Amino acid sequence: MVSNILAENNVNILNINQNILEGFFNMVMLVDMSQSIISLKDLGQLLGEKGAAMGLDIKVQHEDIFRSMHRV
């Protein structure tokens, strides 16, 4: 579902990392939105809604926030 939504909006998947963290499945995708036809905000809302309908919690954040979080 996630990869289909990304493809429909010209968002290119660059890397995927998956693991189990304290019993929870965790997936991190690094994507390129330079050719995207949707804003980061709208993509986050769309994925959040679709994920909630499937019992998933999907978060979208800009690379700058991710890098800042992992520098601390």
PDB file of N, CA, C and O in Angstrom:
ATOM      1  N   MET A   1       0.822  -1.181   0.000  1.00  0.00           N
ATOM      2  CA  MET A   1       0.000   0.000   0.000  1.00  0.00           C
ATOM      3  C   MET A   1       0.871   1.252   0.000  1.00  0.00           C
ATOM      4  O   MET A   1       0.628   2.181  -0.769  1.00  0.00           O
ATOM      5  N   VAL A   2       1.883   1.285   0.846  1.00  0.00           N
ATOM      6  CA  VAL A   2       2.748   2.460   0.929  1.00  0.00           C
ATOM      7  C   VAL A   2       3.489   2.676  -0.380  1.00  0.00           C
ATOM      8  O   VAL A   2       3.495   3.778  -0.928  1.00  0.00           O
ATOM      9  N   SER A   3       4.091   1.632  -0.908  1.00  0.00           N
ATOM     10  CA  SER A   3       4.852   1.781  -2.153  1.00  0.00           C
ATOM     11  C   SER A   3       3.944   2.167  -3.319  1.00  0.00           C
ATOM     12  O   SER A   3       4.353   2.934  -4.195  1.00  0.00           O
ATOM     13  N   ASN A   4       2.715   1.683  -3.333  1.00  0.00           N
ATOM     14  CA  ASN A   4       1.765   2.072  -4.387  1.00  0.00           C
ATOM     15  C   ASN A   4       1.434   3.567  -4.305  1.00  0.00           C
ATOM     16  O   ASN A   4       1.401   4.254  -5.327  1.00  0.00           O
ATOM     17  N   ILE A   5       1.183   4.063  -3.108  1.00  0.00           N
ATOM     18  CA  ILE A   5       0.878   5.481  -2.933  1.00  0.00           C
ATOM     19  C   ILE A   5       2.074   6.332  -3.348  1.00  0.00           C
ATOM     20  O   ILE A   5       1.926   7.352  -4.029  1.00  0.00           O
ATOM     21  N   LEU A   6       3.269   5.904  -2.966  1.00  0.00           N
ATOM     22  CA  LEU A   6       4.465   6.644  -3.350  1.00  0.00           C
ATOM     23  C   LEU A   6       4.616   6.665  -4.874  1.00  0.00           C
ATOM     24  O   LEU A   6       4.869   7.713  -5.464  1.00  0.00           O
ATOM     25  N   ALA A   7       4.443   5.525  -5.512  1.00  0.00           N
ATOM     26  CA  ALA A   7       4.573   5.444  -6.970  1.00  0.00           C
ATOM     27  C   ALA A   7       3.538   6.323  -7.672  1.00  0.00           C
ATOM     28  O   ALA A   7       3.865   7.013  -8.638  1.00  0.00           O
ATOM     29  N   GLU A   8       2.309   6.304  -7.185  1.00  0.00           N
ATOM     30  CA  GLU A   8       1.237   7.119  -7.786  1.00  0.00           C
ATOM     31  C   GLU A   8       1.544   8.615  -7.715  1.00  0.00           C
ATOM     32  O   GLU A   8       1.014   9.401  -8.493  1.00  0.00           O
ATOM     33  N   ASN A   9       2.413   9.012  -6.777  1.00  0.00           N
ATOM     34  CA  ASN A   9       2.726  10.419  -6.563  1.00  0.00           C
ATOM     35  C   ASN A   9       4.154  10.778  -6.964  1.00  0.00           C
ATOM     36  O   ASN A   9       4.679  11.805  -6.538  1.00  0.00           O
ATOM     37  N   ASN A  10       4.766   9.931  -7.782  1.00  0.00           N
ATOM     38  CA  ASN A  10       6.125  10.163  -8.293  1.00  0.00           C
ATOM     39  C   ASN A  10       7.155  10.330  -7.189  1.00  0.00           C
ATOM     40  O   ASN A  10       8.069  11.153  -7.293  1.00  0.00           O
ATOM     41  N   VAL A  11       7.011   9.563  -6.127  1.00  0.00           N
ATOM     42  CA  VAL A  11       7.984   9.552  -5.038  1.00  0.00           C
ATOM     43  C   VAL A  11       8.818   8.288  -5.199  1.00  0.00           C
ATOM     44  O   VAL A  11       8.272   7.186  -5.263  1.00  0.00           O
ATOM     45  N   ASN A  12      10.140   8.454  -5.293  1.00  0.00           N
ATOM     46  CA  ASN A  12      11.043   7.346  -5.558  1.00  0.00           C
ATOM     47  C   ASN A  12      11.633   6.797  -4.257  1.00  0.00           C
ATOM     48  O   ASN A  12      12.218   7.547  -3.464  1.00  0.00           O
ATOM     49  N   ILE A  13      11.492   5.496  -4.023  1.00  0.00           N
ATOM     50  CA  ILE A  13      12.066   4.845  -2.845  1.00  0.00           C
ATOM     51  C   ILE A  13      13.555   4.624  -3.094  1.00  0.00           C
ATOM     52  O   ILE A  13      13.935   3.971  -4.064  1.00  0.00           O
ATOM     53  N   LEU A  14      14.397   5.166  -2.197  1.00  0.00           N
ATOM     54  CA  LEU A  14      15.843   5.016  -2.318  1.00  0.00           C
ATOM     55  C   LEU A  14      16.390   3.903  -1.438  1.00  0.00           C
ATOM     56  O   LEU A  14      17.331   3.215  -1.808  1.00  0.00           O
ATOM     57  N   ASN A  15      15.791   3.731  -0.258  1.00  0.00           N
ATOM     58  CA  ASN A  15      16.291   2.737   0.690  1.00  0.00           C
ATOM     59  C   ASN A  15      15.178   2.359   1.659  1.00  0.00           C
ATOM     60  O   ASN A  15      14.344   3.194   2.004  1.00  0.00           O
ATOM     61  N   ILE A  16      15.194   1.101   2.084  1.00  0.00           N
ATOM     62  CA  ILE A  16      14.231   0.611   3.077  1.00  0.00           C
ATOM     63  C   ILE A  16      15.010  -0.155   4.143  1.00  0.00           C
ATOM     64  O   ILE A  16      15.852  -0.989   3.819  1.00  0.00           O
ATOM     65  N   ASN A  17      14.712   0.136   5.401  1.00  0.00           N
ATOM     66  CA  ASN A  17      15.314  -0.575   6.523  1.00  0.00           C
ATOM     67  C   ASN A  17      14.169  -1.076   7.398  1.00  0.00           C
ATOM     68  O   ASN A  17      13.271  -0.310   7.738  1.00  0.00           O
ATOM     69  N   GLN A  18      14.207  -2.361   7.769  1.00  0.00           N
ATOM     70  CA  GLN A  18      13.146  -2.946   8.590  1.00  0.00           C
ATOM     71  C   GLN A  18      13.766  -3.661   9.783  1.00  0.00           C
ATOM     72  O   GLN A  18      14.834  -4.252   9.660  1.00  0.00           O
ATOM     73  N   ASN A  19      13.075  -3.601  10.920  1.00  0.00           N
ATOM     74  CA  ASN A  19      13.508  -4.361  12.084  1.00  0.00           C
ATOM     75  C   ASN A  19      12.336  -4.535  13.046  1.00  0.00           C
ATOM     76  O   ASN A  19      11.273  -3.963  12.850  1.00  0.00           O
ATOM     77  N   ILE A  20      12.565  -5.324  14.066  1.00  0.00           N
ATOM     78  CA  ILE A  20      11.599  -5.501  15.143  1.00  0.00           C
ATOM     79  C   ILE A  20      12.192  -4.796  16.361  1.00  0.00           C
ATOM     80  O   ILE A  20      13.294  -5.114  16.794  1.00  0.00           O
ATOM     81  N   LEU A  21      11.462  -3.819  16.890  1.00  0.00           N
ATOM     82  CA  LEU A  21      11.925  -3.025  18.012  1.00  0.00           C
ATOM     83  C   LEU A  21      10.975  -3.227  19.174  1.00  0.00           C
ATOM     84  O   LEU A  21       9.810  -2.799  19.102  1.00  0.00           O
ATOM     85  N   GLU A  22      11.446  -3.913  20.215  1.00  0.00           N
ATOM     86  CA  GLU A  22      10.629  -4.205  21.394  1.00  0.00           C
ATOM     87  C   GLU A  22       9.288  -4.824  21.011  1.00  0.00           C
ATOM     88  O   GLU A  22       8.234  -4.457  21.513  1.00  0.00           O
ATOM     89  N   GLY A  23       9.315  -5.741  20.036  1.00  0.00           N
ATOM     90  CA  GLY A  23       8.117  -6.455  19.625  1.00  0.00           C
ATOM     91  C   GLY A  23       7.290  -5.753  18.564  1.00  0.00           C
ATOM     92  O   GLY A  23       6.269  -6.279  18.133  1.00  0.00           O
ATOM     93  N   PHE A  24       7.707  -4.582  18.150  1.00  0.00           N
ATOM     94  CA  PHE A  24       6.980  -3.830  17.136  1.00  0.00           C
ATOM     95  C   PHE A  24       7.753  -3.833  15.827  1.00  0.00           C
ATOM     96  O   PHE A  24       8.968  -3.606  15.808  1.00  0.00           O
ATOM     97  N   PHE A  25       7.032  -4.082  14.729  1.00  0.00           N
ATOM     98  CA  PHE A  25       7.634  -3.986  13.402  1.00  0.00           C
ATOM     99  C   PHE A  25       7.892  -2.519  13.101  1.00  0.00           C
ATOM    100  O   PHE A  25       7.022  -1.671  13.274  1.00  0.00           O
ATOM    101  N   ASN A  26       9.088  -2.216  12.649  1.00  0.00           N
ATOM    102  CA  ASN A  26       9.495  -0.844  12.354  1.00  0.00           C
ATOM    103  C   ASN A  26      10.116  -0.806  10.961  1.00  0.00           C
ATOM    104  O   ASN A  26      10.982  -1.622  10.643  1.00  0.00           O
ATOM    105  N   MET A  27       9.654   0.117  10.131  1.00  0.00           N
ATOM    106  CA  MET A  27      10.214   0.268   8.786  1.00  0.00           C
ATOM    107  C   MET A  27      10.551   1.734   8.563  1.00  0.00           C
ATOM    108  O   MET A  27       9.745   2.613   8.863  1.00  0.00           O
ATOM    109  N   VAL A  28      11.731   1.974   8.038  1.00  0.00           N
ATOM    110  CA  VAL A  28      12.155   3.327   7.685  1.00  0.00           C
ATOM    111  C   VAL A  28      12.428   3.337   6.185  1.00  0.00           C
ATOM    112  O   VAL A  28      13.165   2.493   5.675  1.00  0.00           O
ATOM    113  N   MET A  29      11.810   4.272   5.493  1.00  0.00           N
ATOM    114  CA  MET A  29      12.031   4.435   4.053  1.00  0.00           C
ATOM    115  C   MET A  29      12.685   5.788   3.817  1.00  0.00           C
ATOM    116  O   MET A  29      12.237   6.792   4.370  1.00  0.00           O
ATOM    117  N   LEU A  30      13.703   5.795   2.997  1.00  0.00           N
ATOM    118  CA  LEU A  30      14.303   7.027   2.526  1.00  0.00           C
ATOM    119  C   LEU A  30      13.821   7.205   1.099  1.00  0.00           C
ATOM    120  O   LEU A  30      13.973   6.300   0.270  1.00  0.00           O
ATOM    121  N   VAL A  31      13.179   8.333   0.819  1.00  0.00           N
ATOM    122  CA  VAL A  31      12.590   8.551  -0.499  1.00  0.00           C
ATOM    123  C   VAL A  31      13.064   9.873  -1.088  1.00  0.00           C
ATOM    124  O   VAL A  31      13.480  10.785  -0.373  1.00  0.00           O
ATOM    125  N   ASP A  32      12.968   9.962  -2.399  1.00  0.00           N
ATOM    126  CA  ASP A  32      13.286  11.183  -3.137  1.00  0.00           C
ATOM    127  C   ASP A  32      11.971  11.786  -3.618  1.00  0.00           C
ATOM    128  O   ASP A  32      11.247  11.163  -4.389  1.00  0.00           O
ATOM    129  N   MET A  33      11.684  12.996  -3.156  1.00  0.00           N
ATOM    130  CA  MET A  33      10.436  13.670  -3.530  1.00  0.00           C
ATOM    131  C   MET A  33      10.664  14.773  -4.558  1.00  0.00           C
ATOM    132  O   MET A  33       9.765  15.569  -4.810  1.00  0.00           O
ATOM    133  N   SER A  34      11.832  14.826  -5.175  1.00  0.00           N
ATOM    134  CA  SER A  34      12.140  15.924  -6.092  1.00  0.00           C
ATOM    135  C   SER A  34      11.221  15.965  -7.311  1.00  0.00           C
ATOM    136  O   SER A  34      11.023  17.028  -7.888  1.00  0.00           O
ATOM    137  N   GLN A  35      10.642  14.836  -7.692  1.00  0.00           N
ATOM    138  CA  GLN A  35       9.720  14.792  -8.833  1.00  0.00           C
ATOM    139  C   GLN A  35       8.272  14.578  -8.385  1.00  0.00           C
ATOM    140  O   GLN A  35       7.388  14.316  -9.206  1.00  0.00           O
ATOM    141  N   SER A  36       8.023  14.713  -7.091  1.00  0.00           N
ATOM    142  CA  SER A  36       6.718  14.415  -6.520  1.00  0.00           C
ATOM    143  C   SER A  36       5.636  15.382  -6.999  1.00  0.00           C
ATOM    144  O   SER A  36       5.896  16.562  -7.229  1.00  0.00           O
ATOM    145  N   ILE A  37       4.425  14.856  -7.107  1.00  0.00           N
ATOM    146  CA  ILE A  37       3.267  15.679  -7.459  1.00  0.00           C
ATOM    147  C   ILE A  37       2.411  15.967  -6.226  1.00  0.00           C
ATOM    148  O   ILE A  37       1.294  16.462  -6.342  1.00  0.00           O
ATOM    149  N   ILE A  38       2.950  15.677  -5.025  1.00  0.00           N
ATOM    150  CA  ILE A  38       2.244  15.891  -3.767  1.00  0.00           C
ATOM    151  C   ILE A  38       3.227  16.522  -2.777  1.00  0.00           C
ATOM    152  O   ILE A  38       4.422  16.256  -2.830  1.00  0.00           O
ATOM    153  N   SER A  39       2.724  17.357  -1.887  1.00  0.00           N
ATOM    154  CA  SER A  39       3.587  17.968  -0.875  1.00  0.00           C
ATOM    155  C   SER A  39       3.887  16.957   0.234  1.00  0.00           C
ATOM    156  O   SER A  39       3.154  15.981   0.418  1.00  0.00           O
ATOM    157  N   LEU A  40       4.934  17.225   0.980  1.00  0.00           N
ATOM    158  CA  LEU A  40       5.289  16.364   2.107  1.00  0.00           C
ATOM    159  C   LEU A  40       4.137  16.316   3.114  1.00  0.00           C
ATOM    160  O   LEU A  40       3.788  15.244   3.611  1.00  0.00           O
ATOM    161  N   LYS A  41       3.543  17.455   3.388  1.00  0.00           N
ATOM    162  CA  LYS A  41       2.422  17.523   4.332  1.00  0.00           C
ATOM    163  C   LYS A  41       1.247  16.675   3.855  1.00  0.00           C
ATOM    164  O   LYS A  41       0.683  15.894   4.620  1.00  0.00           O
ATOM    165  N   ASP A  42       0.874  16.814   2.583  1.00  0.00           N
ATOM    166  CA  ASP A  42      -0.255  16.052   2.044  1.00  0.00           C
ATOM    167  C   ASP A  42       0.057  14.557   1.977  1.00  0.00           C
ATOM    168  O   ASP A  42      -0.812  13.722   2.233  1.00  0.00           O
ATOM    169  N   LEU A  43       1.299  14.219   1.657  1.00  0.00           N
ATOM    170  CA  LEU A  43       1.697  12.810   1.629  1.00  0.00           C
ATOM    171  C   LEU A  43       1.597  12.205   3.029  1.00  0.00           C
ATOM    172  O   LEU A  43       1.086  11.095   3.205  1.00  0.00           O
ATOM    173  N   GLY A  44       2.059  12.950   4.022  1.00  0.00           N
ATOM    174  CA  GLY A  44       1.966  12.470   5.396  1.00  0.00           C
ATOM    175  C   GLY A  44       0.534  12.243   5.829  1.00  0.00           C
ATOM    176  O   GLY A  44       0.215  11.241   6.479  1.00  0.00           O
ATOM    177  N   GLN A  45      -0.343  13.154   5.447  1.00  0.00           N
ATOM    178  CA  GLN A  45      -1.764  13.012   5.800  1.00  0.00           C
ATOM    179  C   GLN A  45      -2.375  11.797   5.097  1.00  0.00           C
ATOM    180  O   GLN A  45      -3.087  11.002   5.715  1.00  0.00           O
ATOM    181  N   LEU A  46      -2.092  11.648   3.816  1.00  0.00           N
ATOM    182  CA  LEU A  46      -2.625  10.524   3.042  1.00  0.00           C
ATOM    183  C   LEU A  46      -2.151   9.191   3.611  1.00  0.00           C
ATOM    184  O   LEU A  46      -2.957   8.283   3.848  1.00  0.00           O
ATOM    185  N   LEU A  47      -0.851   9.070   3.852  1.00  0.00           N
ATOM    186  CA  LEU A  47      -0.319   7.813   4.395  1.00  0.00           C
ATOM    187  C   LEU A  47      -0.824   7.563   5.810  1.00  0.00           C
ATOM    188  O   LEU A  47      -1.102   6.420   6.181  1.00  0.00           O
ATOM    189  N   GLY A  48      -0.965   8.620   6.588  1.00  0.00           N
ATOM    190  CA  GLY A  48      -1.496   8.469   7.946  1.00  0.00           C
ATOM    191  C   GLY A  48      -2.911   7.928   7.945  1.00  0.00           C
ATOM    192  O   GLY A  48      -3.251   7.019   8.718  1.00  0.00           O
ATOM    193  N   GLU A  49      -3.743   8.456   7.059  1.00  0.00           N
ATOM    194  CA  GLU A  49      -5.137   8.001   6.964  1.00  0.00           C
ATOM    195  C   GLU A  49      -5.225   6.562   6.467  1.00  0.00           C
ATOM    196  O   GLU A  49      -5.972   5.750   7.029  1.00  0.00           O
ATOM    197  N   LYS A  50      -4.490   6.249   5.412  1.00  0.00           N
ATOM    198  CA  LYS A  50      -4.504   4.881   4.865  1.00  0.00           C
ATOM    199  C   LYS A  50      -3.951   3.896   5.884  1.00  0.00           C
ATOM    200  O   LYS A  50      -4.475   2.788   6.033  1.00  0.00           O
ATOM    201  N   GLY A  51      -2.897   4.291   6.571  1.00  0.00           N
ATOM    202  CA  GLY A  51      -2.306   3.422   7.587  1.00  0.00           C
ATOM    203  C   GLY A  51      -3.266   3.172   8.735  1.00  0.00           C
ATOM    204  O   GLY A  51      -3.419   2.037   9.189  1.00  0.00           O
ATOM    205  N   ALA A  52      -3.925   4.215   9.210  1.00  0.00           N
ATOM    206  CA  ALA A  52      -4.874   4.070  10.324  1.00  0.00           C
ATOM    207  C   ALA A  52      -5.986   3.094   9.970  1.00  0.00           C
ATOM    208  O   ALA A  52      -6.423   2.303  10.809  1.00  0.00           O
ATOM    209  N   ALA A  53      -6.431   3.129   8.722  1.00  0.00           N
ATOM    210  CA  ALA A  53      -7.481   2.212   8.274  1.00  0.00           C
ATOM    211  C   ALA A  53      -7.007   0.762   8.322  1.00  0.00           C
ATOM    212  O   ALA A  53      -7.826  -0.156   8.395  1.00  0.00           O
ATOM    213  N   MET A  54      -5.685   0.572   8.294  1.00  0.00           N
ATOM    214  CA  MET A  54      -5.114  -0.783   8.340  1.00  0.00           C
ATOM    215  C   MET A  54      -4.530  -1.121   9.713  1.00  0.00           C
ATOM    216  O   MET A  54      -3.890  -2.147   9.888  1.00  0.00           O
ATOM    217  N   GLY A  55      -4.732  -0.231  10.694  1.00  0.00           N
ATOM    218  CA  GLY A  55      -4.205  -0.458  12.035  1.00  0.00           C
ATOM    219  C   GLY A  55      -2.717  -0.154  12.146  1.00  0.00           C
ATOM    220  O   GLY A  55      -2.052  -0.666  13.042  1.00  0.00           O
ATOM    221  N   LEU A  56      -2.208   0.703  11.254  1.00  0.00           N
ATOM    222  CA  LEU A  56      -0.794   1.063  11.260  1.00  0.00           C
ATOM    223  C   LEU A  56      -0.619   2.515  11.665  1.00  0.00           C
ATOM    224  O   LEU A  56      -1.500   3.338  11.448  1.00  0.00           O
ATOM    225  N   ASP A  57       0.520   2.826  12.220  1.00  0.00           N
ATOM    226  CA  ASP A  57       0.875   4.203  12.549  1.00  0.00           C
ATOM    227  C   ASP A  57       2.009   4.603  11.608  1.00  0.00           C
ATOM    228  O   ASP A  57       3.132   4.134  11.755  1.00  0.00           O
ATOM    229  N   ILE A  58       1.704   5.436  10.612  1.00  0.00           N
ATOM    230  CA  ILE A  58       2.693   5.843   9.616  1.00  0.00           C
ATOM    231  C   ILE A  58       3.039   7.304   9.845  1.00  0.00           C
ATOM    232  O   ILE A  58       2.157   8.156   9.868  1.00  0.00           O
ATOM    233  N   LYS A  59       4.327   7.567  10.013  1.00  0.00           N
ATOM    234  CA  LYS A  59       4.823   8.922  10.226  1.00  0.00           C
ATOM    235  C   LYS A  59       5.677   9.315   9.029  1.00  0.00           C
ATOM    236  O   LYS A  59       6.430   8.514   8.491  1.00  0.00           O
ATOM    237  N   VAL A  60       5.583  10.584   8.623  1.00  0.00           N
ATOM    238  CA  VAL A  60       6.385  11.125   7.530  1.00  0.00           C
ATOM    239  C   VAL A  60       7.107  12.345   8.075  1.00  0.00           C
ATOM    240  O   VAL A  60       6.506  13.185   8.737  1.00  0.00           O
ATOM    241  N   GLN A  61       8.404  12.418   7.824  1.00  0.00           N
ATOM    242  CA  GLN A  61       9.156  13.585   8.274  1.00  0.00           C
ATOM    243  C   GLN A  61      10.233  13.945   7.272  1.00  0.00           C
ATOM    244  O   GLN A  61      10.705  13.091   6.528  1.00  0.00           O
ATOM    245  N   HIS A  62      10.603  15.201   7.280  1.00  0.00           N
ATOM    246  CA  HIS A  62      11.640  15.703   6.391  1.00  0.00           C
ATOM    247  C   HIS A  62      13.000  15.181   6.851  1.00  0.00           C
ATOM    248  O   HIS A  62      13.237  14.988   8.049  1.00  0.00           O
ATOM    249  N   GLU A  63      13.881  14.973   5.914  1.00  0.00           N
ATOM    250  CA  GLU A  63      15.220  14.471   6.208  1.00  0.00           C
ATOM    251  C   GLU A  63      15.951  15.327   7.234  1.00  0.00           C
ATOM    252  O   GLU A  63      16.678  14.800   8.084  1.00  0.00           O
ATOM    253  N   ASP A  64      15.770  16.628   7.203  1.00  0.00           N
ATOM    254  CA  ASP A  64      16.458  17.513   8.152  1.00  0.00           C
ATOM    255  C   ASP A  64      16.087  17.179   9.597  1.00  0.00           C
ATOM    256  O   ASP A  64      16.941  17.191  10.483  1.00  0.00           O
ATOM    257  N   ILE A  65      14.825  16.885   9.836  1.00  0.00           N
ATOM    258  CA  ILE A  65      14.376  16.526  11.187  1.00  0.00           C
ATOM    259  C   ILE A  65      14.990  15.193  11.595  1.00  0.00           C
ATOM    260  O   ILE A  65      15.474  15.026  12.712  1.00  0.00           O
ATOM    261  N   PHE A  66      14.981  14.239  10.680  1.00  0.00           N
ATOM    262  CA  PHE A  66      15.557  12.920  10.952  1.00  0.00           C
ATOM    263  C   PHE A  66      17.040  13.049  11.295  1.00  0.00           C
ATOM    264  O   PHE A  66      17.514  12.471  12.275  1.00  0.00           O
ATOM    265  N   ARG A  67      17.778  13.809  10.514  1.00  0.00           N
ATOM    266  CA  ARG A  67      19.220  13.993  10.765  1.00  0.00           C
ATOM    267  C   ARG A  67      19.455  14.683  12.113  1.00  0.00           C
ATOM    268  O   ARG A  67      20.359  14.295  12.859  1.00  0.00           O
ATOM    269  N   SER A  68      18.665  15.702  12.431  1.00  0.00           N
ATOM    270  CA  SER A  68      18.821  16.398  13.703  1.00  0.00           C
ATOM    271  C   SER A  68      18.542  15.468  14.878  1.00  0.00           C
ATOM    272  O   SER A  68      19.244  15.495  15.886  1.00  0.00           O
ATOM    273  N   MET A  69      17.502  14.654  14.767  1.00  0.00           N
ATOM    274  CA  MET A  69      17.139  13.709  15.820  1.00  0.00           C
ATOM    275  C   MET A  69      18.258  12.727  16.101  1.00  0.00           C
ATOM    276  O   MET A  69      18.513  12.368  17.245  1.00  0.00           O
ATOM    277  N   HIS A  70      18.930  12.280  15.059  1.00  0.00           N
ATOM    278  CA  HIS A  70      19.936  11.235  15.211  1.00  0.00           C
ATOM    279  C   HIS A  70      21.344  11.772  15.467  1.00  0.00           C
ATOM    280  O   HIS A  70      22.273  11.021  15.634  1.00  0.00           O
ATOM    281  N   ARG A  71      21.464  13.091  15.521  1.00  0.00           N
ATOM    282  CA  ARG A  71      22.743  13.710  15.895  1.00  0.00           C
ATOM    283  C   ARG A  71      22.871  13.849  17.390  1.00  0.00           C
ATOM    284  O   ARG A  71      23.962  13.936  17.915  1.00  0.00           O
ATOM    285  N   VAL A  72      21.756  13.914  18.082  1.00  0.00           N
ATOM    286  CA  VAL A  72      21.742  14.134  19.538  1.00  0.00           C
ATOM    287  C   VAL A  72      22.245  12.923  20.271  1.00  0.00           C
ATOM    288  O   VAL A  72      22.079  11.831  19.966  1.00  0.00           O
TER     289      VAL A  72
END
